[in-house]
Amino acid sequence: MTEDTIKRRAKGLDRAFDILDFLKEIGQPLRPNDIASGIGSPKSTVYELVASLLERRILETVGKDGHVYLGRQLYFLGQAHLRHFDLTREADHALQEIVSQTHETAQMCLLNGRKYTVALMREGERHFRISSDIGENAPIPWTASGRLLLGHLSDQQIVDLIDPDDFILPDGQRLALDTFLAQIRQASLDGFFSFDSVADTFTHCFAAPVRDAQGISVATLCIVAPRADALKNYSSYRRVLIDSANNLARRINE
């Protein structure tokens, strides 16, 4: 295989992932023309890649108008991943334990490229529902977990990673970079961060890091609680969360 062929295939693989990521972000079936426009790729390239992904059941057709969406083969691949990914399996047990002790919604959160995402969630034992859409990307500065997941990066690496527009909070105010960096450094020292959610006006978010053997935060465990309950039970929620994250880290690093 020539070097040019390798480069072409690598570029095609990048475009294929662009297609999958775009469909995931949009959350609905699209025509290949619309996908090409959305990812800024030539229509001929997208049509060729879509045909290949359909053949492998990575995509599947929806309806009769040429729309395509994420295929069931991705589900089977995801299940295979979960069976062999200790962090996910062990984290689910940790979330169940957090809910049993606090009755609040518990989550495991990760970085997804330049964004933050909720990877797993267990809803709290409340009459009203506090939850997030699993797999939906959010700006890192909007999250308590973001202060912990970036702790191993230098200031410049953090600046390079985050889209400048992601510092604009939902209320339109811009989070100062110096403030964000200081919060990251303090959160790394504390092994914990919490704040009133910037995405709504009624929840408080707690986050604790799950660190690998090198001390890098590979995930966070989180509690999302009504602000009044978070204030009332702050110390106990903090203790439960940190203990759970540390126990999870020990299990996955054994």
PDB file of C-alpha atoms in Angstrom:
ATOM      1  CA  MET A   1       0.000   0.000   0.000  1.00  0.00           C
ATOM      2  CA  THR A   2       1.465   3.343  -1.053  1.00  0.00           C
ATOM      3  CA  GLU A   3       1.772   6.359   1.219  1.00  0.00           C
ATOM      4  CA  ASP A   4      -0.782   8.243  -0.893  1.00  0.00           C
ATOM      5  CA  THR A   5      -3.286   5.399  -0.517  1.00  0.00           C
ATOM      6  CA  ILE A   6      -2.792   5.360   3.245  1.00  0.00           C
ATOM      7  CA  LYS A   7      -3.342   9.119   3.425  1.00  0.00           C
ATOM      8  CA  ARG A   8      -6.510   8.902   1.292  1.00  0.00           C
ATOM      9  CA  ARG A   9      -7.945   6.157   3.462  1.00  0.00           C
ATOM     10  CA  ALA A  10      -7.102   8.047   6.643  1.00  0.00           C
ATOM     11  CA  LYS A  11      -8.819  11.151   5.276  1.00  0.00           C
ATOM     12  CA  GLY A  12     -11.839   9.069   4.300  1.00  0.00           C
ATOM     13  CA  LEU A  13     -11.967   7.622   7.810  1.00  0.00           C
ATOM     14  CA  ASP A  14     -11.919  11.121   9.284  1.00  0.00           C
ATOM     15  CA  ARG A  15     -14.802  12.129   7.021  1.00  0.00           C
ATOM     16  CA  ALA A  16     -16.766   9.019   8.004  1.00  0.00           C
ATOM     17  CA  PHE A  17     -16.442   9.943  11.665  1.00  0.00           C
ATOM     18  CA  ASP A  18     -17.459  13.504  10.789  1.00  0.00           C
ATOM     19  CA  ILE A  19     -20.666  12.074   9.319  1.00  0.00           C
ATOM     20  CA  LEU A  20     -21.398  10.000  12.422  1.00  0.00           C
ATOM     21  CA  ASP A  21     -20.626  12.876  14.793  1.00  0.00           C
ATOM     22  CA  PHE A  22     -22.801  15.275  12.797  1.00  0.00           C
ATOM     23  CA  LEU A  23     -25.778  12.907  12.806  1.00  0.00           C
ATOM     24  CA  LYS A  24     -25.345  12.391  16.551  1.00  0.00           C
ATOM     25  CA  GLU A  25     -25.296  16.148  17.168  1.00  0.00           C
ATOM     26  CA  ILE A  26     -28.301  16.857  14.933  1.00  0.00           C
ATOM     27  CA  GLY A  27     -30.237  13.945  16.400  1.00  0.00           C
ATOM     28  CA  GLN A  28     -32.391  13.166  13.387  1.00  0.00           C
ATOM     29  CA  PRO A  29     -32.158  11.486   9.958  1.00  0.00           C
ATOM     30  CA  LEU A  30     -30.774  13.596   7.110  1.00  0.00           C
ATOM     31  CA  ARG A  31     -30.186  13.334   3.377  1.00  0.00           C
ATOM     32  CA  PRO A  32     -26.549  12.976   2.256  1.00  0.00           C
ATOM     33  CA  ASN A  33     -26.791  16.456   0.653  1.00  0.00           C
ATOM     34  CA  ASP A  34     -27.636  17.982   4.017  1.00  0.00           C
ATOM     35  CA  ILE A  35     -24.834  16.058   5.708  1.00  0.00           C
ATOM     36  CA  ALA A  36     -22.346  17.294   3.106  1.00  0.00           C
ATOM     37  CA  SER A  37     -23.423  20.884   3.727  1.00  0.00           C
ATOM     38  CA  GLY A  38     -23.264  20.413   7.490  1.00  0.00           C
ATOM     39  CA  ILE A  39     -19.726  19.038   7.603  1.00  0.00           C
ATOM     40  CA  GLY A  40     -18.372  21.084   4.701  1.00  0.00           C
ATOM     41  CA  SER A  41     -17.463  18.095   2.558  1.00  0.00           C
ATOM     42  CA  PRO A  42     -17.972  17.480  -1.188  1.00  0.00           C
ATOM     43  CA  LYS A  43     -21.297  15.814  -1.949  1.00  0.00           C
ATOM     44  CA  SER A  44     -19.626  13.098  -4.029  1.00  0.00           C
ATOM     45  CA  THR A  45     -17.389  12.161  -1.077  1.00  0.00           C
ATOM     46  CA  VAL A  46     -20.304  12.029   1.351  1.00  0.00           C
ATOM     47  CA  TYR A  47     -22.442   9.938  -0.998  1.00  0.00           C
ATOM     48  CA  GLU A  48     -19.596   7.445  -1.385  1.00  0.00           C
ATOM     49  CA  LEU A  49     -18.990   7.222   2.360  1.00  0.00           C
ATOM     50  CA  VAL A  50     -22.696   6.970   3.168  1.00  0.00           C
ATOM     51  CA  ALA A  51     -23.031   4.055   0.746  1.00  0.00           C
ATOM     52  CA  SER A  52     -20.116   2.295   2.435  1.00  0.00           C
ATOM     53  CA  LEU A  53     -21.501   2.921   5.923  1.00  0.00           C
ATOM     54  CA  LEU A  54     -24.932   1.675   4.851  1.00  0.00           C
ATOM     55  CA  GLU A  55     -23.384  -1.506   3.502  1.00  0.00           C
ATOM     56  CA  ARG A  56     -21.738  -2.122   6.886  1.00  0.00           C
ATOM     57  CA  ARG A  57     -24.939  -1.216   8.793  1.00  0.00           C
ATOM     58  CA  ILE A  58     -23.168   1.656  10.551  1.00  0.00           C
ATOM     59  CA  LEU A  59     -25.882   3.819   8.975  1.00  0.00           C
ATOM     60  CA  GLU A  60     -29.372   2.784   7.964  1.00  0.00           C
ATOM     61  CA  THR A  61     -32.010   4.316   5.724  1.00  0.00           C
ATOM     62  CA  VAL A  62     -35.047   5.975   7.286  1.00  0.00           C
ATOM     63  CA  GLY A  63     -38.243   6.446   5.288  1.00  0.00           C
ATOM     64  CA  LYS A  64     -38.430   6.649   1.502  1.00  0.00           C
ATOM     65  CA  ASP A  65     -36.840  10.033   0.830  1.00  0.00           C
ATOM     66  CA  GLY A  66     -33.176   9.102   1.079  1.00  0.00           C
ATOM     67  CA  HIS A  67     -32.684  10.001   4.740  1.00  0.00           C
ATOM     68  CA  VAL A  68     -30.074   8.104   6.745  1.00  0.00           C
ATOM     69  CA  TYR A  69     -29.313   7.841  10.443  1.00  0.00           C
ATOM     70  CA  LEU A  70     -27.087   5.982  12.876  1.00  0.00           C
ATOM     71  CA  GLY A  71     -27.467   2.238  12.376  1.00  0.00           C
ATOM     72  CA  ARG A  72     -28.045  -0.613  14.774  1.00  0.00           C
ATOM     73  CA  GLN A  73     -24.535  -1.937  14.251  1.00  0.00           C
ATOM     74  CA  LEU A  74     -23.354   0.961  16.395  1.00  0.00           C
ATOM     75  CA  TYR A  75     -25.542  -0.357  19.203  1.00  0.00           C
ATOM     76  CA  PHE A  76     -23.878  -3.767  19.026  1.00  0.00           C
ATOM     77  CA  LEU A  77     -20.438  -2.187  18.933  1.00  0.00           C
ATOM     78  CA  GLY A  78     -21.383  -0.093  21.959  1.00  0.00           C
ATOM     79  CA  GLN A  79     -22.534  -3.167  23.845  1.00  0.00           C
ATOM     80  CA  ALA A  80     -19.257  -4.912  23.078  1.00  0.00           C
ATOM     81  CA  HIS A  81     -17.409  -1.856  24.349  1.00  0.00           C
ATOM     82  CA  LEU A  82     -19.409  -1.826  27.589  1.00  0.00           C
ATOM     83  CA  ARG A  83     -18.721  -5.498  28.245  1.00  0.00           C
ATOM     84  CA  HIS A  84     -14.976  -4.876  28.224  1.00  0.00           C
ATOM     85  CA  PHE A  85     -14.717  -1.320  29.538  1.00  0.00           C
ATOM     86  CA  ASP A  86     -14.221  -1.632  33.276  1.00  0.00           C
ATOM     87  CA  LEU A  87     -14.768   2.075  33.964  1.00  0.00           C
ATOM     88  CA  THR A  88     -18.304   2.052  32.552  1.00  0.00           C
ATOM     89  CA  ARG A  89     -19.305  -1.178  34.239  1.00  0.00           C
ATOM     90  CA  GLU A  90     -17.846  -0.216  37.603  1.00  0.00           C
ATOM     91  CA  ALA A  91     -19.144   3.356  37.364  1.00  0.00           C
ATOM     92  CA  ASP A  92     -22.721   2.128  37.014  1.00  0.00           C
ATOM     93  CA  HIS A  93     -22.390   0.348  40.367  1.00  0.00           C
ATOM     94  CA  ALA A  94     -20.935   3.528  41.886  1.00  0.00           C
ATOM     95  CA  LEU A  95     -23.849   5.626  40.618  1.00  0.00           C
ATOM     96  CA  GLN A  96     -26.365   3.194  42.079  1.00  0.00           C
ATOM     97  CA  GLU A  97     -24.615   3.441  45.438  1.00  0.00           C
ATOM     98  CA  ILE A  98     -24.607   7.251  45.329  1.00  0.00           C
ATOM     99  CA  VAL A  99     -28.341   7.313  44.621  1.00  0.00           C
ATOM    100  CA  SER A 100     -29.023   4.851  47.433  1.00  0.00           C
ATOM    101  CA  GLN A 101     -27.145   7.063  49.913  1.00  0.00           C
ATOM    102  CA  THR A 102     -28.284  10.515  48.773  1.00  0.00           C
ATOM    103  CA  HIS A 103     -31.507   9.875  46.790  1.00  0.00           C
ATOM    104  CA  GLU A 104     -30.178  12.408  44.257  1.00  0.00           C
ATOM    105  CA  THR A 105     -29.446  12.030  40.537  1.00  0.00           C
ATOM    106  CA  ALA A 106     -25.924  10.711  39.934  1.00  0.00           C
ATOM    107  CA  GLN A 107     -23.890  10.860  36.736  1.00  0.00           C
ATOM    108  CA  MET A 108     -20.577   9.832  35.250  1.00  0.00           C
ATOM    109  CA  CYS A 109     -19.192  12.527  32.957  1.00  0.00           C
ATOM    110  CA  LEU A 110     -16.372  12.589  30.405  1.00  0.00           C
ATOM    111  CA  LEU A 111     -14.659  14.809  27.893  1.00  0.00           C
ATOM    112  CA  ASN A 112     -15.767  14.197  24.335  1.00  0.00           C
ATOM    113  CA  GLY A 113     -13.146  15.935  22.227  1.00  0.00           C
ATOM    114  CA  ARG A 114     -13.554  19.646  22.942  1.00  0.00           C
ATOM    115  CA  LYS A 115     -16.851  19.206  24.783  1.00  0.00           C
ATOM    116  CA  TYR A 116     -18.292  17.662  27.935  1.00  0.00           C
ATOM    117  CA  THR A 117     -20.847  14.864  27.969  1.00  0.00           C
ATOM    118  CA  VAL A 118     -22.853  12.804  30.439  1.00  0.00           C
ATOM    119  CA  ALA A 119     -21.901   9.190  29.739  1.00  0.00           C
ATOM    120  CA  LEU A 120     -23.987   7.406  32.395  1.00  0.00           C
ATOM    121  CA  MET A 121     -26.788   8.462  34.696  1.00  0.00           C
ATOM    122  CA  ARG A 122     -28.974   7.115  37.485  1.00  0.00           C
ATOM    123  CA  GLU A 123     -32.004   9.225  38.305  1.00  0.00           C
ATOM    124  CA  GLY A 124     -32.647  10.197  41.895  1.00  0.00           C
ATOM    125  CA  GLU A 125     -35.442   8.886  44.063  1.00  0.00           C
ATOM    126  CA  ARG A 126     -37.601  11.995  43.866  1.00  0.00           C
ATOM    127  CA  HIS A 127     -41.164  12.748  42.790  1.00  0.00           C
ATOM    128  CA  PHE A 128     -39.872  15.155  40.151  1.00  0.00           C
ATOM    129  CA  ARG A 129     -37.267  14.308  37.555  1.00  0.00           C
ATOM    130  CA  ILE A 130     -33.741  15.743  37.431  1.00  0.00           C
ATOM    131  CA  SER A 131     -31.856  14.330  34.492  1.00  0.00           C
ATOM    132  CA  SER A 132     -29.688  15.076  31.467  1.00  0.00           C
ATOM    133  CA  ASP A 133     -29.588  13.704  27.965  1.00  0.00           C
ATOM    134  CA  ILE A 134     -26.882  11.050  27.891  1.00  0.00           C
ATOM    135  CA  GLY A 135     -24.347  11.675  25.135  1.00  0.00           C
ATOM    136  CA  GLU A 136     -25.368  15.284  24.492  1.00  0.00           C
ATOM    137  CA  ASN A 137     -22.351  17.567  24.221  1.00  0.00           C
ATOM    138  CA  ALA A 138     -22.095  20.741  26.304  1.00  0.00           C
ATOM    139  CA  PRO A 139     -19.460  23.488  26.615  1.00  0.00           C
ATOM    140  CA  ILE A 140     -16.839  22.491  29.177  1.00  0.00           C
ATOM    141  CA  PRO A 141     -16.878  25.846  31.059  1.00  0.00           C
ATOM    142  CA  TRP A 142     -20.587  25.394  31.786  1.00  0.00           C
ATOM    143  CA  THR A 143     -19.901  22.345  33.966  1.00  0.00           C
ATOM    144  CA  ALA A 144     -18.549  21.513  37.411  1.00  0.00           C
ATOM    145  CA  SER A 145     -16.810  18.478  35.904  1.00  0.00           C
ATOM    146  CA  GLY A 146     -14.943  20.674  33.435  1.00  0.00           C
ATOM    147  CA  ARG A 147     -12.918  22.141  36.306  1.00  0.00           C
ATOM    148  CA  LEU A 148     -11.646  18.645  37.121  1.00  0.00           C
ATOM    149  CA  LEU A 149     -11.293  16.993  33.722  1.00  0.00           C
ATOM    150  CA  LEU A 150      -8.809  19.631  32.515  1.00  0.00           C
ATOM    151  CA  GLY A 151      -6.569  19.652  35.570  1.00  0.00           C
ATOM    152  CA  HIS A 152      -3.706  17.780  33.889  1.00  0.00           C
ATOM    153  CA  LEU A 153      -3.433  20.329  31.042  1.00  0.00           C
ATOM    154  CA  SER A 154      -1.341  23.486  30.971  1.00  0.00           C
ATOM    155  CA  ASP A 155      -3.035  26.880  30.755  1.00  0.00           C
ATOM    156  CA  GLN A 156      -2.138  27.136  27.078  1.00  0.00           C
ATOM    157  CA  GLN A 157      -3.443  23.647  26.323  1.00  0.00           C
ATOM    158  CA  ILE A 158      -6.745  24.584  27.952  1.00  0.00           C
ATOM    159  CA  VAL A 159      -6.970  27.781  25.892  1.00  0.00           C
ATOM    160  CA  ASP A 160      -6.233  25.811  22.710  1.00  0.00           C
ATOM    161  CA  LEU A 161      -8.814  23.134  23.559  1.00  0.00           C
ATOM    162  CA  ILE A 162     -11.881  25.244  24.312  1.00  0.00           C
ATOM    163  CA  ASP A 163     -13.802  27.168  21.681  1.00  0.00           C
ATOM    164  CA  PRO A 164     -13.781  30.858  22.738  1.00  0.00           C
ATOM    165  CA  ASP A 165     -17.570  31.019  22.327  1.00  0.00           C
ATOM    166  CA  ASP A 166     -17.941  28.278  24.951  1.00  0.00           C
ATOM    167  CA  PHE A 167     -16.979  30.803  27.628  1.00  0.00           C
ATOM    168  CA  ILE A 168     -20.265  32.603  26.940  1.00  0.00           C
ATOM    169  CA  LEU A 169     -22.649  31.282  29.590  1.00  0.00           C
ATOM    170  CA  PRO A 170     -26.378  30.650  29.031  1.00  0.00           C
ATOM    171  CA  ASP A 171     -27.261  34.022  30.548  1.00  0.00           C
ATOM    172  CA  GLY A 172     -25.063  35.780  27.977  1.00  0.00           C
ATOM    173  CA  GLN A 173     -22.241  36.676  30.349  1.00  0.00           C
ATOM    174  CA  ARG A 174     -18.689  35.652  29.494  1.00  0.00           C
ATOM    175  CA  LEU A 175     -16.757  33.590  32.025  1.00  0.00           C
ATOM    176  CA  ALA A 176     -13.357  35.203  32.530  1.00  0.00           C
ATOM    177  CA  LEU A 177     -10.502  32.940  31.472  1.00  0.00           C
ATOM    178  CA  ASP A 178      -8.452  33.797  34.576  1.00  0.00           C
ATOM    179  CA  THR A 179     -11.374  32.813  36.786  1.00  0.00           C
ATOM    180  CA  PHE A 180     -11.852  29.523  34.955  1.00  0.00           C
ATOM    181  CA  LEU A 181      -8.149  28.628  35.136  1.00  0.00           C
ATOM    182  CA  ALA A 182      -7.997  29.465  38.846  1.00  0.00           C
ATOM    183  CA  GLN A 183     -11.026  27.264  39.496  1.00  0.00           C
ATOM    184  CA  ILE A 184      -9.385  24.396  37.619  1.00  0.00           C
ATOM    185  CA  ARG A 185      -6.184  24.626  39.676  1.00  0.00           C
ATOM    186  CA  GLN A 186      -8.071  24.842  42.979  1.00  0.00           C
ATOM    187  CA  ALA A 187     -10.394  21.988  42.035  1.00  0.00           C
ATOM    188  CA  SER A 188      -7.380  19.803  41.232  1.00  0.00           C
ATOM    189  CA  LEU A 189      -5.951  20.496  44.680  1.00  0.00           C
ATOM    190  CA  ASP A 190      -9.280  19.893  46.417  1.00  0.00           C
ATOM    191  CA  GLY A 191     -10.250  16.825  44.391  1.00  0.00           C
ATOM    192  CA  PHE A 192     -13.734  18.304  44.206  1.00  0.00           C
ATOM    193  CA  PHE A 193     -15.771  21.142  42.707  1.00  0.00           C
ATOM    194  CA  SER A 194     -19.361  22.283  43.039  1.00  0.00           C
ATOM    195  CA  PHE A 195     -21.468  25.234  41.969  1.00  0.00           C
ATOM    196  CA  ASP A 196     -24.993  26.331  41.200  1.00  0.00           C
ATOM    197  CA  SER A 197     -25.741  25.124  37.686  1.00  0.00           C
ATOM    198  CA  VAL A 198     -25.403  27.766  34.983  1.00  0.00           C
ATOM    199  CA  ALA A 199     -27.809  25.820  32.762  1.00  0.00           C
ATOM    200  CA  ASP A 200     -30.805  26.250  35.078  1.00  0.00           C
ATOM    201  CA  THR A 201     -31.891  28.172  38.163  1.00  0.00           C
ATOM    202  CA  PHE A 202     -32.772  25.329  40.523  1.00  0.00           C
ATOM    203  CA  THR A 203     -29.956  22.743  40.710  1.00  0.00           C
ATOM    204  CA  HIS A 204     -26.534  22.543  42.308  1.00  0.00           C
ATOM    205  CA  CYS A 205     -23.844  20.329  40.757  1.00  0.00           C
ATOM    206  CA  PHE A 206     -21.207  18.397  42.696  1.00  0.00           C
ATOM    207  CA  ALA A 207     -18.268  16.714  40.914  1.00  0.00           C
ATOM    208  CA  ALA A 208     -15.343  14.550  42.037  1.00  0.00           C
ATOM    209  CA  PRO A 209     -12.574  13.150  39.814  1.00  0.00           C
ATOM    210  CA  VAL A 210     -11.945   9.513  38.959  1.00  0.00           C
ATOM    211  CA  ARG A 211      -8.183   9.457  38.448  1.00  0.00           C
ATOM    212  CA  ASP A 212      -6.072   6.884  36.624  1.00  0.00           C
ATOM    213  CA  ALA A 213      -2.773   5.488  37.856  1.00  0.00           C
ATOM    214  CA  GLN A 214      -0.968   8.613  36.601  1.00  0.00           C
ATOM    215  CA  GLY A 215      -3.291  10.908  38.539  1.00  0.00           C
ATOM    216  CA  ILE A 216      -5.159  12.159  35.464  1.00  0.00           C
ATOM    217  CA  SER A 217      -8.906  12.629  35.817  1.00  0.00           C
ATOM    218  CA  VAL A 218     -10.365  10.274  33.213  1.00  0.00           C
ATOM    219  CA  ALA A 219     -13.954  10.856  34.340  1.00  0.00           C
ATOM    220  CA  THR A 220     -15.992  12.478  37.068  1.00  0.00           C
ATOM    221  CA  LEU A 221     -18.798  11.298  39.276  1.00  0.00           C
ATOM    222  CA  CYS A 222     -21.464  13.926  39.852  1.00  0.00           C
ATOM    223  CA  ILE A 223     -24.515  14.640  41.959  1.00  0.00           C
ATOM    224  CA  VAL A 224     -27.215  16.993  40.650  1.00  0.00           C
ATOM    225  CA  ALA A 225     -29.548  18.146  43.407  1.00  0.00           C
ATOM    226  CA  PRO A 226     -32.093  20.906  44.067  1.00  0.00           C
ATOM    227  CA  ARG A 227     -30.239  23.905  45.464  1.00  0.00           C
ATOM    228  CA  ALA A 228     -32.008  23.898  48.822  1.00  0.00           C
ATOM    229  CA  ASP A 229     -31.266  20.215  49.404  1.00  0.00           C
ATOM    230  CA  ALA A 230     -27.703  20.641  48.201  1.00  0.00           C
ATOM    231  CA  LEU A 231     -27.146  23.388  50.768  1.00  0.00           C
ATOM    232  CA  LYS A 232     -28.778  21.408  53.560  1.00  0.00           C
ATOM    233  CA  ASN A 233     -26.835  18.201  52.820  1.00  0.00           C
ATOM    234  CA  TYR A 234     -23.669  19.721  51.353  1.00  0.00           C
ATOM    235  CA  SER A 235     -21.140  18.006  53.618  1.00  0.00           C
ATOM    236  CA  SER A 236     -22.678  14.559  53.362  1.00  0.00           C
ATOM    237  CA  TYR A 237     -23.136  14.765  49.577  1.00  0.00           C
ATOM    238  CA  ARG A 238     -19.532  15.909  49.210  1.00  0.00           C
ATOM    239  CA  ARG A 239     -18.251  13.051  51.352  1.00  0.00           C
ATOM    240  CA  VAL A 240     -20.333  10.395  49.560  1.00  0.00           C
ATOM    241  CA  LEU A 241     -19.229  11.642  46.153  1.00  0.00           C
ATOM    242  CA  ILE A 242     -15.511  11.845  46.924  1.00  0.00           C
ATOM    243  CA  ASP A 243     -15.528   8.431  48.606  1.00  0.00           C
ATOM    244  CA  SER A 244     -17.354   6.904  45.629  1.00  0.00           C
ATOM    245  CA  ALA A 245     -14.965   8.458  43.099  1.00  0.00           C
ATOM    246  CA  ASN A 246     -11.906   7.318  45.052  1.00  0.00           C
ATOM    247  CA  ASN A 247     -13.292   3.798  45.437  1.00  0.00           C
ATOM    248  CA  LEU A 248     -14.053   3.641  41.724  1.00  0.00           C
ATOM    249  CA  ALA A 249     -10.534   4.810  40.893  1.00  0.00           C
ATOM    250  CA  ARG A 250      -9.045   2.081  43.090  1.00  0.00           C
ATOM    251  CA  ARG A 251     -11.140  -0.602  41.410  1.00  0.00           C
ATOM    252  CA  ILE A 252     -10.264   0.382  37.847  1.00  0.00           C
ATOM    253  CA  ASN A 253      -6.570   0.875  38.639  1.00  0.00           C
ATOM    254  CA  GLU A 254      -6.065  -2.475  40.382  1.00  0.00           C
TER     255      GLU A 254
END
